[in-house]
Tab-separated table of C-alpha atoms in Angstrom:
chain	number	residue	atom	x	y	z
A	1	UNK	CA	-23.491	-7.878	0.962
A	2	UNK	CA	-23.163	-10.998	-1.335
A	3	UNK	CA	-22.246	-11.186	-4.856
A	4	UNK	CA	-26.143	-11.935	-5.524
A	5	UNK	CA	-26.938	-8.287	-4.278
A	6	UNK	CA	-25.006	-6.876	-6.745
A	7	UNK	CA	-27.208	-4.943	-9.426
A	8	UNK	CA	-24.984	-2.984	-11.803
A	9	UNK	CA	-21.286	-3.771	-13.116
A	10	UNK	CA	-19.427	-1.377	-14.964
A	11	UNK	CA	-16.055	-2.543	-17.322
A	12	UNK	CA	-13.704	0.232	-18.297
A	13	UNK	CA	-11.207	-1.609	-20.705
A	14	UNK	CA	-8.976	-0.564	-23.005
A	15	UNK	CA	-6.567	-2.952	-25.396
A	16	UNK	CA	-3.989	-0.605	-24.913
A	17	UNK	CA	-2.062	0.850	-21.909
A	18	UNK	CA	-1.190	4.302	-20.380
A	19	UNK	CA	-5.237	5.635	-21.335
A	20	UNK	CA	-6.110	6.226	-17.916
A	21	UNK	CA	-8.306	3.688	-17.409
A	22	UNK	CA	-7.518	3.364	-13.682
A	23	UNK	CA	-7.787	6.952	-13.466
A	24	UNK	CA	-11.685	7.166	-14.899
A	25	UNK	CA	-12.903	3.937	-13.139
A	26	UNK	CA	-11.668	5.715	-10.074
A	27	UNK	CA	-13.015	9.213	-10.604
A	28	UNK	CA	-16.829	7.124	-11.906
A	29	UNK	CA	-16.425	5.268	-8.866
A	30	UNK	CA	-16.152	8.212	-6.561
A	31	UNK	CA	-18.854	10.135	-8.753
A	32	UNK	CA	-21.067	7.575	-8.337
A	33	UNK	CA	-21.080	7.349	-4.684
A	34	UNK	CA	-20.780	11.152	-4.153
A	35	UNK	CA	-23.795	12.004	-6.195
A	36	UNK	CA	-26.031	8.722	-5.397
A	37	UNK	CA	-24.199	7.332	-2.203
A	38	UNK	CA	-24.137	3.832	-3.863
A	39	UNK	CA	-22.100	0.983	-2.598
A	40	UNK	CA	-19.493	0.693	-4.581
A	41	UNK	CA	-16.872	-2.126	-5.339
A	42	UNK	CA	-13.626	-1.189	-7.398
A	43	UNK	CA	-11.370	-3.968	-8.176
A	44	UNK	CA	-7.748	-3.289	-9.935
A	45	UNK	CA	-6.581	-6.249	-12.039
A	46	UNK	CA	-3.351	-4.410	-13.547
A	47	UNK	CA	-0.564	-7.054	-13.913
A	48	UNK	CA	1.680	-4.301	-14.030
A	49	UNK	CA	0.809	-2.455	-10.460
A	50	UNK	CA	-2.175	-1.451	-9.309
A	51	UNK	CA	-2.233	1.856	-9.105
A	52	UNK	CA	-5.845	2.257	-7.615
A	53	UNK	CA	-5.368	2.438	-4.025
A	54	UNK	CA	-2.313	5.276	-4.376
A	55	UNK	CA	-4.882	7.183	-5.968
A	56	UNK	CA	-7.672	7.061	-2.994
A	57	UNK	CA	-4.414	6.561	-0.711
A	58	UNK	CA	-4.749	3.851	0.817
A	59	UNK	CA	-1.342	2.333	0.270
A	60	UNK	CA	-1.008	1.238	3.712
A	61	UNK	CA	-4.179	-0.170	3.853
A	62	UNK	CA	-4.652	-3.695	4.905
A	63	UNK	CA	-6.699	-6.289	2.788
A	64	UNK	CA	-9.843	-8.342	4.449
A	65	UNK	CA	-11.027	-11.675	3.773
A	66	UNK	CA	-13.632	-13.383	5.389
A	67	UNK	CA	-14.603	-16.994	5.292
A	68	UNK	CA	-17.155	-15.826	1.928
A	69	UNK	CA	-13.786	-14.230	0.240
């Protein structure tokens, strides 16, 4: 799926830290899928350490990239 199929994008942001915003866009992003079985995409941009993939553990996981990123 290309970036031109996607229909929705959610933003959970917060100007402060330690409000559990990785924790909620996690559990929406599980929610989502469990109740609708949507494709979802969750990216982590947290300068400090993600902290998304402990919480679906998947620390060992390996990252793809294909020639379309």
């Amino acid at each position: 799926m290309g970036i031109d199929q996607v229909k929705h994008v959610l933003l959970v942001l917060s100007g402060k830290g330690g409000v559990g915003k990785s924790t909620v866009s996690c559990q929406l992003a599980l929610s989502l899928q469990q109740q609708y079985g949507l494709k979802i995409g969750l990216l982590d941009i947290d300068i400090c350490g993600p902290s998304i993939p402990r919480m679906l553990g998947l620390l060992d996981a390996d990252v793809k990239q294909g020639s379309n990123g």
